[in-house]
mmCIF file of the C-alpha atoms, coordinates in Angstrom:
data_MODEL
# 
_entry.id   MODEL 
# 
loop_
_atom_site.group_PDB 
_atom_site.id 
_atom_site.type_symbol 
_atom_site.label_atom_id 
_atom_site.label_alt_id 
_atom_site.label_comp_id 
_atom_site.label_asym_id 
_atom_site.label_entity_id 
_atom_site.label_seq_id 
_atom_site.pdbx_PDB_ins_code 
_atom_site.Cartn_x 
_atom_site.Cartn_y 
_atom_site.Cartn_z 
_atom_site.occupancy 
_atom_site.B_iso_or_equiv 
_atom_site.pdbx_formal_charge 
_atom_site.auth_seq_id 
_atom_site.auth_comp_id 
_atom_site.auth_asym_id 
_atom_site.auth_atom_id 
_atom_site.pdbx_PDB_model_num 
ATOM 1   C CA . MET A 1 1   ? 56.244  139.472 108.978 1.00 0.00 ? 1   MET A CA 1 
ATOM 2   C CA . ASP A 1 2   ? 56.230  139.350 113.107 1.00 0.00 ? 2   ASP A CA 1 
ATOM 3   C CA . LEU A 1 3   ? 53.610  136.653 112.707 1.00 0.00 ? 3   LEU A CA 1 
ATOM 4   C CA . LEU A 1 4   ? 55.140  134.724 109.802 1.00 0.00 ? 4   LEU A CA 1 
ATOM 5   C CA . SER A 1 5   ? 58.398  134.530 111.959 1.00 0.00 ? 5   SER A CA 1 
ATOM 6   C CA . VAL A 1 6   ? 56.912  133.538 115.395 1.00 0.00 ? 6   VAL A CA 1 
ATOM 7   C CA . GLU A 1 7   ? 54.722  130.668 112.894 1.00 0.00 ? 7   GLU A CA 1 
ATOM 8   C CA . ALA A 1 8   ? 58.014  129.948 111.521 1.00 0.00 ? 8   ALA A CA 1 
ATOM 9   C CA . ARG A 1 9   ? 60.082  129.573 114.437 1.00 0.00 ? 9   ARG A CA 1 
ATOM 10  C CA . GLU A 1 10  ? 57.263  126.938 116.408 1.00 0.00 ? 10  GLU A CA 1 
ATOM 11  C CA . ALA A 1 11  ? 57.379  124.939 113.231 1.00 0.00 ? 11  ALA A CA 1 
ATOM 12  C CA . GLY A 1 12  ? 61.061  124.729 113.228 1.00 0.00 ? 12  GLY A CA 1 
ATOM 13  C CA . ARG A 1 13  ? 60.692  123.530 117.114 1.00 0.00 ? 13  ARG A CA 1 
ATOM 14  C CA . SER A 1 14  ? 58.068  121.345 116.217 1.00 0.00 ? 14  SER A CA 1 
ATOM 15  C CA . MET A 1 15  ? 59.841  119.809 113.255 1.00 0.00 ? 15  MET A CA 1 
ATOM 16  C CA . GLU A 1 16  ? 63.122  119.381 115.481 1.00 0.00 ? 16  GLU A CA 1 
ATOM 17  C CA . ALA A 1 17  ? 61.124  117.021 117.786 1.00 0.00 ? 17  ALA A CA 1 
ATOM 18  C CA . PRO A 1 18  ? 62.051  113.653 115.601 1.00 0.00 ? 18  PRO A CA 1 
ATOM 19  C CA . ALA A 1 19  ? 65.873  114.465 114.926 1.00 0.00 ? 19  ALA A CA 1 
ATOM 20  C CA . CYS A 1 20  ? 66.395  115.463 118.641 1.00 0.00 ? 20  CYS A CA 1 
ATOM 21  C CA . ILE A 1 21  ? 64.729  112.000 119.567 1.00 0.00 ? 21  ILE A CA 1 
ATOM 22  C CA . LEU A 1 22  ? 66.832  110.086 117.059 1.00 0.00 ? 22  LEU A CA 1 
ATOM 23  C CA . GLU A 1 23  ? 69.898  112.084 118.178 1.00 0.00 ? 23  GLU A CA 1 
ATOM 24  C CA . LEU A 1 24  ? 69.257  111.009 121.506 1.00 0.00 ? 24  LEU A CA 1 
ATOM 25  C CA . LEU A 1 25  ? 68.518  107.592 121.054 1.00 0.00 ? 25  LEU A CA 1 
ATOM 26  C CA . GLY A 1 26  ? 71.721  107.140 118.969 1.00 0.00 ? 26  GLY A CA 1 
ATOM 27  C CA . MET A 1 27  ? 73.724  109.162 121.602 1.00 0.00 ? 27  MET A CA 1 
ATOM 28  C CA . LEU A 1 28  ? 72.722  106.903 124.044 1.00 0.00 ? 28  LEU A CA 1 
ATOM 29  C CA . VAL A 1 29  ? 73.381  103.491 121.614 1.00 0.00 ? 29  VAL A CA 1 
ATOM 30  C CA . TYR A 1 30  ? 76.642  104.822 120.816 1.00 0.00 ? 30  TYR A CA 1 
ATOM 31  C CA . VAL A 1 31  ? 77.689  104.983 124.529 1.00 0.00 ? 31  VAL A CA 1 
ATOM 32  C CA . GLY A 1 32  ? 76.153  101.781 125.453 1.00 0.00 ? 32  GLY A CA 1 
ATOM 33  C CA . ALA A 1 33  ? 78.133  100.176 121.946 1.00 0.00 ? 33  ALA A CA 1 
ATOM 34  C CA . TRP A 1 34  ? 81.240  101.963 123.245 1.00 0.00 ? 34  TRP A CA 1 
ATOM 35  C CA . LEU A 1 35  ? 80.979  100.449 127.038 1.00 0.00 ? 35  LEU A CA 1 
ATOM 36  C CA . CYS A 1 36  ? 80.437  97.029  125.689 1.00 0.00 ? 36  CYS A CA 1 
ATOM 37  C CA . ALA A 1 37  ? 83.427  96.868  123.285 1.00 0.00 ? 37  ALA A CA 1 
ATOM 38  C CA . LEU A 1 38  ? 85.457  98.316  126.705 1.00 0.00 ? 38  LEU A CA 1 
ATOM 39  C CA . ALA A 1 39  ? 84.413  95.079  128.423 1.00 0.00 ? 39  ALA A CA 1 
ATOM 40  C CA . SER A 1 40  ? 84.953  93.412  125.442 1.00 0.00 ? 40  SER A CA 1 
ATOM 41  C CA . THR A 1 41  ? 88.800  94.508  125.018 1.00 0.00 ? 41  THR A CA 1 
ATOM 42  C CA . ILE A 1 42  ? 89.386  93.968  128.908 1.00 0.00 ? 42  ILE A CA 1 
ATOM 43  C CA . LEU A 1 43  ? 87.632  90.882  129.929 1.00 0.00 ? 43  LEU A CA 1 
ATOM 44  C CA . PRO A 1 44  ? 89.778  87.439  129.355 1.00 0.00 ? 44  PRO A CA 1 
ATOM 45  C CA . GLN A 1 45  ? 87.193  85.331  128.317 1.00 0.00 ? 45  GLN A CA 1 
ATOM 46  C CA . TRP A 1 46  ? 87.795  85.575  124.682 1.00 0.00 ? 46  TRP A CA 1 
ATOM 47  C CA . LEU A 1 47  ? 87.974  82.064  124.204 1.00 0.00 ? 47  LEU A CA 1 
ATOM 48  C CA . THR A 1 48  ? 87.790  79.156  126.698 1.00 0.00 ? 48  THR A CA 1 
ATOM 49  C CA . MET A 1 49  ? 88.745  75.703  127.148 1.00 0.00 ? 49  MET A CA 1 
ATOM 50  C CA . SER A 1 50  ? 87.947  72.681  129.438 1.00 0.00 ? 50  SER A CA 1 
ATOM 51  C CA . THR A 1 51  ? 89.184  69.409  129.493 1.00 0.00 ? 51  THR A CA 1 
ATOM 52  C CA . SER A 1 52  ? 88.019  65.963  130.569 1.00 0.00 ? 52  SER A CA 1 
ATOM 53  C CA . LEU A 1 53  ? 91.157  65.567  131.984 1.00 0.00 ? 53  LEU A CA 1 
ATOM 54  C CA . LEU A 1 54  ? 90.433  68.059  134.260 1.00 0.00 ? 54  LEU A CA 1 
ATOM 55  C CA . PRO A 1 55  ? 86.974  68.804  134.773 1.00 0.00 ? 55  PRO A CA 1 
ATOM 56  C CA . ILE A 1 56  ? 86.997  70.822  137.613 1.00 0.00 ? 56  ILE A CA 1 
ATOM 57  C CA . GLU A 1 57  ? 89.061  73.523  136.020 1.00 0.00 ? 57  GLU A CA 1 
ATOM 58  C CA . SER A 1 58  ? 88.614  75.760  132.878 1.00 0.00 ? 58  SER A CA 1 
ATOM 59  C CA . TYR A 1 59  ? 91.169  78.368  130.946 1.00 0.00 ? 59  TYR A CA 1 
ATOM 60  C CA . ASP A 1 60  ? 90.391  81.810  129.288 1.00 0.00 ? 60  ASP A CA 1 
ATOM 61  C CA . LEU A 1 61  ? 92.415  83.059  127.163 1.00 0.00 ? 61  LEU A CA 1 
ATOM 62  C CA . GLY A 1 62  ? 92.119  87.255  126.516 1.00 0.00 ? 62  GLY A CA 1 
ATOM 63  C CA . LEU A 1 63  ? 94.025  89.413  124.904 1.00 0.00 ? 63  LEU A CA 1 
ATOM 64  C CA . TRP A 1 64  ? 96.135  90.701  128.197 1.00 0.00 ? 64  TRP A CA 1 
ATOM 65  C CA . GLU A 1 65  ? 96.320  87.973  130.407 1.00 0.00 ? 65  GLU A CA 1 
ATOM 66  C CA . THR A 1 66  ? 95.164  83.975  130.997 1.00 0.00 ? 66  THR A CA 1 
ATOM 67  C CA . CYS A 1 67  ? 93.134  82.839  133.689 1.00 0.00 ? 67  CYS A CA 1 
ATOM 68  C CA . VAL A 1 68  ? 92.440  79.278  135.222 1.00 0.00 ? 68  VAL A CA 1 
ATOM 69  C CA . VAL A 1 69  ? 88.798  79.000  136.617 1.00 0.00 ? 69  VAL A CA 1 
ATOM 70  C CA . GLN A 1 70  ? 88.276  76.284  139.339 1.00 0.00 ? 70  GLN A CA 1 
ATOM 71  C CA . ASP A 1 71  ? 84.305  75.346  140.032 1.00 0.00 ? 71  ASP A CA 1 
ATOM 72  C CA . ILE A 1 72  ? 84.851  75.958  143.818 1.00 0.00 ? 72  ILE A CA 1 
ATOM 73  C CA . GLY A 1 73  ? 85.096  79.848  142.647 1.00 0.00 ? 73  GLY A CA 1 
ATOM 74  C CA . GLY A 1 74  ? 88.475  80.346  142.863 1.00 0.00 ? 74  GLY A CA 1 
ATOM 75  C CA . ILE A 1 75  ? 90.053  81.912  139.779 1.00 0.00 ? 75  ILE A CA 1 
ATOM 76  C CA . GLU A 1 76  ? 93.700  82.906  138.957 1.00 0.00 ? 76  GLU A CA 1 
ATOM 77  C CA . CYS A 1 77  ? 94.683  85.132  136.215 1.00 0.00 ? 77  CYS A CA 1 
ATOM 78  C CA . ARG A 1 78  ? 98.548  85.874  134.768 1.00 0.00 ? 78  ARG A CA 1 
ATOM 79  C CA . SER A 1 79  ? 98.863  88.545  132.184 1.00 0.00 ? 79  SER A CA 1 
ATOM 80  C CA . TYR A 1 80  ? 101.965 87.701  129.237 1.00 0.00 ? 80  TYR A CA 1 
ATOM 81  C CA . ASP A 1 81  ? 105.108 88.053  130.065 1.00 0.00 ? 81  ASP A CA 1 
ATOM 82  C CA . SER A 1 82  ? 106.763 89.746  126.918 1.00 0.00 ? 82  SER A CA 1 
ATOM 83  C CA . LEU A 1 83  ? 104.638 91.627  123.943 1.00 0.00 ? 83  LEU A CA 1 
ATOM 84  C CA . LEU A 1 84  ? 106.806 90.350  121.175 1.00 0.00 ? 84  LEU A CA 1 
ATOM 85  C CA . GLY A 1 85  ? 105.753 86.861  122.316 1.00 0.00 ? 85  GLY A CA 1 
ATOM 86  C CA . LEU A 1 86  ? 102.570 87.198  121.540 1.00 0.00 ? 86  LEU A CA 1 
ATOM 87  C CA . SER A 1 87  ? 100.711 85.592  118.740 1.00 0.00 ? 87  SER A CA 1 
ATOM 88  C CA . SER A 1 88  ? 100.326 87.743  115.811 1.00 0.00 ? 88  SER A CA 1 
ATOM 89  C CA . ASP A 1 89  ? 96.430  87.164  116.210 1.00 0.00 ? 89  ASP A CA 1 
ATOM 90  C CA . LEU A 1 90  ? 96.778  88.640  119.658 1.00 0.00 ? 90  LEU A CA 1 
ATOM 91  C CA . LYS A 1 91  ? 98.602  91.759  118.529 1.00 0.00 ? 91  LYS A CA 1 
ATOM 92  C CA . LEU A 1 92  ? 96.185  92.333  115.608 1.00 0.00 ? 92  LEU A CA 1 
ATOM 93  C CA . ALA A 1 93  ? 93.518  92.182  117.943 1.00 0.00 ? 93  ALA A CA 1 
ATOM 94  C CA . ARG A 1 94  ? 94.857  94.390  120.554 1.00 0.00 ? 94  ARG A CA 1 
ATOM 95  C CA . ILE A 1 95  ? 95.759  97.263  117.803 1.00 0.00 ? 95  ILE A CA 1 
ATOM 96  C CA . LEU A 1 96  ? 92.562  96.917  116.498 1.00 0.00 ? 96  LEU A CA 1 
ATOM 97  C CA . MET A 1 97  ? 90.277  96.642  119.312 1.00 0.00 ? 97  MET A CA 1 
ATOM 98  C CA . CYS A 1 98  ? 92.445  99.636  121.029 1.00 0.00 ? 98  CYS A CA 1 
ATOM 99  C CA . THR A 1 99  ? 92.216  101.836 117.856 1.00 0.00 ? 99  THR A CA 1 
ATOM 100 C CA . ALA A 1 100 ? 88.615  101.098 117.565 1.00 0.00 ? 100 ALA A CA 1 
ATOM 101 C CA . LEU A 1 101 ? 87.534  102.564 121.533 1.00 0.00 ? 101 LEU A CA 1 
ATOM 102 C CA . THR A 1 102 ? 90.006  105.591 120.226 1.00 0.00 ? 102 THR A CA 1 
ATOM 103 C CA . VAL A 1 103 ? 87.535  106.298 116.819 1.00 0.00 ? 103 VAL A CA 1 
ATOM 104 C CA . GLY A 1 104 ? 84.406  105.694 119.163 1.00 0.00 ? 104 GLY A CA 1 
ATOM 105 C CA . LEU A 1 105 ? 85.122  107.771 121.793 1.00 0.00 ? 105 LEU A CA 1 
ATOM 106 C CA . LEU A 1 106 ? 86.697  110.802 119.656 1.00 0.00 ? 106 LEU A CA 1 
ATOM 107 C CA . GLY A 1 107 ? 82.973  110.055 117.941 1.00 0.00 ? 107 GLY A CA 1 
ATOM 108 C CA . ILE A 1 108 ? 81.410  110.353 120.951 1.00 0.00 ? 108 ILE A CA 1 
ATOM 109 C CA . LEU A 1 109 ? 83.291  113.697 121.519 1.00 0.00 ? 109 LEU A CA 1 
ATOM 110 C CA . VAL A 1 110 ? 82.587  115.117 118.287 1.00 0.00 ? 110 VAL A CA 1 
ATOM 111 C CA . ALA A 1 111 ? 78.594  114.142 118.154 1.00 0.00 ? 111 ALA A CA 1 
ATOM 112 C CA . ILE A 1 112 ? 78.182  115.865 121.464 1.00 0.00 ? 112 ILE A CA 1 
ATOM 113 C CA . PRO A 1 113 ? 78.366  119.447 120.485 1.00 0.00 ? 113 PRO A CA 1 
ATOM 114 C CA . GLY A 1 114 ? 76.335  118.525 117.322 1.00 0.00 ? 114 GLY A CA 1 
ATOM 115 C CA . LEU A 1 115 ? 73.267  117.664 119.424 1.00 0.00 ? 115 LEU A CA 1 
ATOM 116 C CA . HIS A 1 116 ? 70.536  120.011 119.533 1.00 0.00 ? 116 HIS A CA 1 
ATOM 117 C CA . LEU A 1 117 ? 70.142  119.829 123.409 1.00 0.00 ? 117 LEU A CA 1 
ATOM 118 C CA . ILE A 1 118 ? 72.987  121.596 123.146 1.00 0.00 ? 118 ILE A CA 1 
ATOM 119 C CA . LYS A 1 119 ? 72.547  125.316 123.595 1.00 0.00 ? 119 LYS A CA 1 
ATOM 120 C CA . SER A 1 120 ? 75.322  126.471 120.596 1.00 0.00 ? 120 SER A CA 1 
ATOM 121 C CA . CYS A 1 121 ? 75.561  127.701 117.184 1.00 0.00 ? 121 CYS A CA 1 
ATOM 122 C CA . LYS A 1 122 ? 71.405  128.730 116.941 1.00 0.00 ? 122 LYS A CA 1 
ATOM 123 C CA . ASP A 1 123 ? 72.456  130.625 113.700 1.00 0.00 ? 123 ASP A CA 1 
ATOM 124 C CA . TYR A 1 124 ? 71.948  129.230 110.027 1.00 0.00 ? 124 TYR A CA 1 
ATOM 125 C CA . ASP A 1 125 ? 75.976  128.694 109.807 1.00 0.00 ? 125 ASP A CA 1 
ATOM 126 C CA . GLY A 1 126 ? 75.945  127.345 113.283 1.00 0.00 ? 126 GLY A CA 1 
ATOM 127 C CA . HIS A 1 127 ? 73.525  124.470 112.218 1.00 0.00 ? 127 HIS A CA 1 
ATOM 128 C CA . GLN A 1 128 ? 75.725  123.779 109.467 1.00 0.00 ? 128 GLN A CA 1 
ATOM 129 C CA . THR A 1 129 ? 78.087  123.412 111.935 1.00 0.00 ? 129 THR A CA 1 
ATOM 130 C CA . LYS A 1 130 ? 76.142  121.174 114.212 1.00 0.00 ? 130 LYS A CA 1 
ATOM 131 C CA . ARG A 1 131 ? 75.034  119.231 111.228 1.00 0.00 ? 131 ARG A CA 1 
ATOM 132 C CA . THR A 1 132 ? 78.935  118.263 110.180 1.00 0.00 ? 132 THR A CA 1 
ATOM 133 C CA . LEU A 1 133 ? 79.472  117.608 113.834 1.00 0.00 ? 133 LEU A CA 1 
ATOM 134 C CA . THR A 1 134 ? 76.895  114.995 113.814 1.00 0.00 ? 134 THR A CA 1 
ATOM 135 C CA . ILE A 1 135 ? 77.309  113.332 110.465 1.00 0.00 ? 135 ILE A CA 1 
ATOM 136 C CA . THR A 1 136 ? 81.360  112.941 111.635 1.00 0.00 ? 136 THR A CA 1 
ATOM 137 C CA . GLY A 1 137 ? 80.393  111.620 114.684 1.00 0.00 ? 137 GLY A CA 1 
ATOM 138 C CA . GLY A 1 138 ? 77.992  108.836 113.224 1.00 0.00 ? 138 GLY A CA 1 
ATOM 139 C CA . VAL A 1 139 ? 80.805  108.148 110.400 1.00 0.00 ? 139 VAL A CA 1 
ATOM 140 C CA . LEU A 1 140 ? 83.386  107.822 113.126 1.00 0.00 ? 140 LEU A CA 1 
ATOM 141 C CA . GLY A 1 141 ? 80.700  105.251 114.958 1.00 0.00 ? 141 GLY A CA 1 
ATOM 142 C CA . MET A 1 142 ? 80.450  103.055 112.048 1.00 0.00 ? 142 MET A CA 1 
ATOM 143 C CA . MET A 1 143 ? 84.369  103.069 111.387 1.00 0.00 ? 143 MET A CA 1 
ATOM 144 C CA . SER A 1 144 ? 84.388  102.062 114.984 1.00 0.00 ? 144 SER A CA 1 
ATOM 145 C CA . GLY A 1 145 ? 82.048  99.078  114.937 1.00 0.00 ? 145 GLY A CA 1 
ATOM 146 C CA . VAL A 1 146 ? 83.608  97.796  112.070 1.00 0.00 ? 146 VAL A CA 1 
ATOM 147 C CA . LEU A 1 147 ? 87.167  98.002  113.720 1.00 0.00 ? 147 LEU A CA 1 
ATOM 148 C CA . CYS A 1 148 ? 85.866  96.116  116.249 1.00 0.00 ? 148 CYS A CA 1 
ATOM 149 C CA . LEU A 1 149 ? 83.729  93.789  114.319 1.00 0.00 ? 149 LEU A CA 1 
ATOM 150 C CA . VAL A 1 150 ? 87.130  92.581  112.369 1.00 0.00 ? 150 VAL A CA 1 
ATOM 151 C CA . PRO A 1 151 ? 89.267  91.291  115.411 1.00 0.00 ? 151 PRO A CA 1 
ATOM 152 C CA . VAL A 1 152 ? 86.627  89.447  117.128 1.00 0.00 ? 152 VAL A CA 1 
ATOM 153 C CA . SER A 1 153 ? 85.539  87.412  113.763 1.00 0.00 ? 153 SER A CA 1 
ATOM 154 C CA . TYR A 1 154 ? 88.966  87.164  112.954 1.00 0.00 ? 154 TYR A CA 1 
ATOM 155 C CA . ILE A 1 155 ? 89.447  85.329  116.268 1.00 0.00 ? 155 ILE A CA 1 
ATOM 156 C CA . ALA A 1 156 ? 86.114  83.259  116.120 1.00 0.00 ? 156 ALA A CA 1 
ATOM 157 C CA . HIS A 1 157 ? 87.399  82.202  112.790 1.00 0.00 ? 157 HIS A CA 1 
ATOM 158 C CA . MET A 1 158 ? 90.800  81.330  114.052 1.00 0.00 ? 158 MET A CA 1 
ATOM 159 C CA . ALA A 1 159 ? 89.121  78.962  116.686 1.00 0.00 ? 159 ALA A CA 1 
ATOM 160 C CA . VAL A 1 160 ? 86.639  77.368  114.348 1.00 0.00 ? 160 VAL A CA 1 
ATOM 161 C CA . MET A 1 161 ? 89.296  76.330  112.038 1.00 0.00 ? 161 MET A CA 1 
ATOM 162 C CA . HIS A 1 162 ? 91.349  75.035  114.742 1.00 0.00 ? 162 HIS A CA 1 
ATOM 163 C CA . PHE A 1 163 ? 88.592  73.267  116.199 1.00 0.00 ? 163 PHE A CA 1 
ATOM 164 C CA . PHE A 1 164 ? 87.249  71.550  112.917 1.00 0.00 ? 164 PHE A CA 1 
ATOM 165 C CA . ASP A 1 165 ? 91.015  70.628  111.791 1.00 0.00 ? 165 ASP A CA 1 
ATOM 166 C CA . GLU A 1 166 ? 90.899  67.414  111.093 1.00 0.00 ? 166 GLU A CA 1 
ATOM 167 C CA . LYS A 1 167 ? 94.762  66.994  111.927 1.00 0.00 ? 167 LYS A CA 1 
ATOM 168 C CA . VAL A 1 168 ? 94.573  67.556  115.436 1.00 0.00 ? 168 VAL A CA 1 
ATOM 169 C CA . PRO A 1 169 ? 93.402  64.469  117.234 1.00 0.00 ? 169 PRO A CA 1 
ATOM 170 C CA . ASP A 1 170 ? 90.106  64.334  119.072 1.00 0.00 ? 170 ASP A CA 1 
ATOM 171 C CA . VAL A 1 171 ? 91.728  63.824  122.412 1.00 0.00 ? 171 VAL A CA 1 
ATOM 172 C CA . VAL A 1 172 ? 93.262  67.174  122.516 1.00 0.00 ? 172 VAL A CA 1 
ATOM 173 C CA . PRO A 1 173 ? 91.550  70.046  124.130 1.00 0.00 ? 173 PRO A CA 1 
ATOM 174 C CA . ARG A 1 174 ? 90.281  72.603  121.890 1.00 0.00 ? 174 ARG A CA 1 
ATOM 175 C CA . TRP A 1 175 ? 89.609  76.438  122.328 1.00 0.00 ? 175 TRP A CA 1 
ATOM 176 C CA . GLU A 1 176 ? 85.805  77.778  121.963 1.00 0.00 ? 176 GLU A CA 1 
ATOM 177 C CA . PHE A 1 177 ? 83.930  80.994  121.620 1.00 0.00 ? 177 PHE A CA 1 
ATOM 178 C CA . GLY A 1 178 ? 84.126  83.287  125.022 1.00 0.00 ? 178 GLY A CA 1 
ATOM 179 C CA . ASP A 1 179 ? 81.565  85.819  126.247 1.00 0.00 ? 179 ASP A CA 1 
ATOM 180 C CA . ALA A 1 180 ? 84.026  88.448  124.925 1.00 0.00 ? 180 ALA A CA 1 
ATOM 181 C CA . LEU A 1 181 ? 83.636  87.259  121.981 1.00 0.00 ? 181 LEU A CA 1 
ATOM 182 C CA . PHE A 1 182 ? 79.580  87.703  121.850 1.00 0.00 ? 182 PHE A CA 1 
ATOM 183 C CA . CYS A 1 183 ? 80.219  91.394  123.748 1.00 0.00 ? 183 CYS A CA 1 
ATOM 184 C CA . GLY A 1 184 ? 82.419  92.571  120.954 1.00 0.00 ? 184 GLY A CA 1 
ATOM 185 C CA . TRP A 1 185 ? 80.061  91.198  118.292 1.00 0.00 ? 185 TRP A CA 1 
ATOM 186 C CA . ALA A 1 186 ? 77.210  93.352  119.784 1.00 0.00 ? 186 ALA A CA 1 
ATOM 187 C CA . ALA A 1 187 ? 79.315  96.329  120.434 1.00 0.00 ? 187 ALA A CA 1 
ATOM 188 C CA . GLY A 1 188 ? 80.359  96.233  116.873 1.00 0.00 ? 188 GLY A CA 1 
ATOM 189 C CA . PHE A 1 189 ? 76.692  96.050  115.147 1.00 0.00 ? 189 PHE A CA 1 
ATOM 190 C CA . LEU A 1 190 ? 75.819  98.503  118.049 1.00 0.00 ? 190 LEU A CA 1 
ATOM 191 C CA . LEU A 1 191 ? 78.452  101.153 116.696 1.00 0.00 ? 191 LEU A CA 1 
ATOM 192 C CA . MET A 1 192 ? 77.623  100.891 113.803 1.00 0.00 ? 192 MET A CA 1 
ATOM 193 C CA . VAL A 1 193 ? 73.451  101.196 114.197 1.00 0.00 ? 193 VAL A CA 1 
ATOM 194 C CA . ALA A 1 194 ? 74.777  104.600 116.440 1.00 0.00 ? 194 ALA A CA 1 
ATOM 195 C CA . GLY A 1 195 ? 76.668  105.737 113.790 1.00 0.00 ? 195 GLY A CA 1 
ATOM 196 C CA . VAL A 1 196 ? 73.212  105.071 111.039 1.00 0.00 ? 196 VAL A CA 1 
ATOM 197 C CA . ILE A 1 197 ? 71.084  106.640 113.545 1.00 0.00 ? 197 ILE A CA 1 
ATOM 198 C CA . MET A 1 198 ? 73.324  109.773 114.437 1.00 0.00 ? 198 MET A CA 1 
ATOM 199 C CA . VAL A 1 199 ? 73.808  110.276 110.177 1.00 0.00 ? 199 VAL A CA 1 
ATOM 200 C CA . THR A 1 200 ? 69.942  109.751 109.706 1.00 0.00 ? 200 THR A CA 1 
ATOM 201 C CA . SER A 1 201 ? 69.232  112.641 112.700 1.00 0.00 ? 201 SER A CA 1 
ATOM 202 C CA . SER A 1 202 ? 71.243  115.049 110.553 1.00 0.00 ? 202 SER A CA 1 
ATOM 203 C CA . ARG A 1 203 ? 69.486  113.933 107.207 1.00 0.00 ? 203 ARG A CA 1 
ATOM 204 C CA . CYS A 1 204 ? 66.136  114.408 109.000 1.00 0.00 ? 204 CYS A CA 1 
ATOM 205 C CA . SER A 1 205 ? 67.339  118.168 110.735 1.00 0.00 ? 205 SER A CA 1 
ATOM 206 C CA . GLN A 1 206 ? 68.365  119.453 107.157 1.00 0.00 ? 206 GLN A CA 1 
ATOM 207 C CA . VAL A 1 207 ? 65.087  118.423 105.309 1.00 0.00 ? 207 VAL A CA 1 
ATOM 208 C CA . GLU A 1 208 ? 63.325  120.017 108.405 1.00 0.00 ? 208 GLU A CA 1 
ATOM 209 C CA . ARG A 1 209 ? 64.805  123.561 107.926 1.00 0.00 ? 209 ARG A CA 1 
ATOM 210 C CA . HIS A 1 210 ? 64.600  124.089 104.269 1.00 0.00 ? 210 HIS A CA 1 
ATOM 211 C CA . PRO A 1 211 ? 60.382  124.551 104.243 1.00 0.00 ? 211 PRO A CA 1 
ATOM 212 C CA . VAL A 1 212 ? 60.958  128.253 106.576 1.00 0.00 ? 212 VAL A CA 1 
ATOM 213 C CA . PRO A 1 213 ? 62.923  129.872 103.663 1.00 0.00 ? 213 PRO A CA 1 
ATOM 214 C CA . GLN A 1 214 ? 60.111  128.673 101.420 1.00 0.00 ? 214 GLN A CA 1 
ATOM 215 C CA . ARG A 1 215 ? 57.783  130.027 103.566 1.00 0.00 ? 215 ARG A CA 1 
ATOM 216 C CA . ARG A 1 216 ? 59.466  133.629 103.905 1.00 0.00 ? 216 ARG A CA 1 
ATOM 217 C CA . SER A 1 217 ? 59.665  133.604 100.035 1.00 0.00 ? 217 SER A CA 1 
ATOM 218 C CA . GLN A 1 218 ? 56.197  133.196 99.821  1.00 0.00 ? 218 GLN A CA 1 
ATOM 219 C CA . ALA A 1 219 ? 55.041  135.527 102.317 1.00 0.00 ? 219 ALA A CA 1 
ATOM 220 C CA . LYS A 1 220 ? 57.351  138.387 100.622 1.00 0.00 ? 220 LYS A CA 1 
ATOM 221 C CA . SER A 1 221 ? 56.066  137.668 97.074  1.00 0.00 ? 221 SER A CA 1 
ATOM 222 C CA . MET A 1 222 ? 52.669  137.777 98.353  1.00 0.00 ? 222 MET A CA 1 
ATOM 223 C CA . ASP A 1 223 ? 53.444  141.342 99.981  1.00 0.00 ? 223 ASP A CA 1 
ATOM 224 C CA . ARG A 1 224 ? 54.984  142.438 96.686  1.00 0.00 ? 224 ARG A CA 1 
ATOM 225 C CA . ASN A 1 225 ? 51.915  141.348 94.637  1.00 0.00 ? 225 ASN A CA 1 
ATOM 226 C CA . ARG A 1 226 ? 49.578  143.252 97.270  1.00 0.00 ? 226 ARG A CA 1 
ATOM 227 C CA . ARG A 1 227 ? 51.968  146.154 96.847  1.00 0.00 ? 227 ARG A CA 1 
ATOM 228 C CA . LYS A 1 228 ? 51.588  146.659 93.007  1.00 0.00 ? 228 LYS A CA 1 
ATOM 229 C CA . HIS A 1 229 ? 47.823  145.914 93.177  1.00 0.00 ? 229 HIS A CA 1 
ATOM 230 C CA . SER A 1 230 ? 47.258  148.800 95.925  1.00 0.00 ? 230 SER A CA 1 
ATOM 231 C CA . GLU A 1 231 ? 49.138  150.965 93.287  1.00 0.00 ? 231 GLU A CA 1 
ATOM 232 C CA . TYR A 1 232 ? 47.139  150.088 90.134  1.00 0.00 ? 232 TYR A CA 1 
ATOM 233 C CA . VAL A 1 233 ? 43.850  150.441 91.832  1.00 0.00 ? 233 VAL A CA 1 
# 
């Protein structure tokens, strides 16, 4: 039985390697995507606008401030004067992006104790707890990705609607996509990918742990058969 336990332990370690790799990959993508979402929330380049009347200047619109950028390198930003004076689009985008960051950070904090590299909860119940934490962190990551994609896509949709509005004369300048929108799209997509990877890694660890009890039961049955055979002899 000692030899069997050593063999089962070694097999379990070798089988945990793919799950550990998936967990590390998912956590790296998770943290990078969250930082990308944070940058998208802070950056003022959600929408940009340049006019032919003032070719040396362009305007940036963000969630927290507006900026005037000059070709010579100067930039001047001013935060919004009043929260009540904001449009409903910016209010909704602020709320959803802050919620996405909060849910994503909570998912990271929940998923970290569930990693196999964290030396804790090594018994069977502990493994179940770690698996639950990993799945919860992955689900929170996917929720954070959806919450990040909604405001970014909505602002982009409104910009497209205004850009192709036939009621607005062609001489009137229009808002176009800024760098923060593309950063937000990348963050939302990567958050969802990270969540899927975390959930998949927990599923892999669950499948890999089944053969060990099965081998032990087979060994016990073989031992019983040998004892019965020796008694008959």
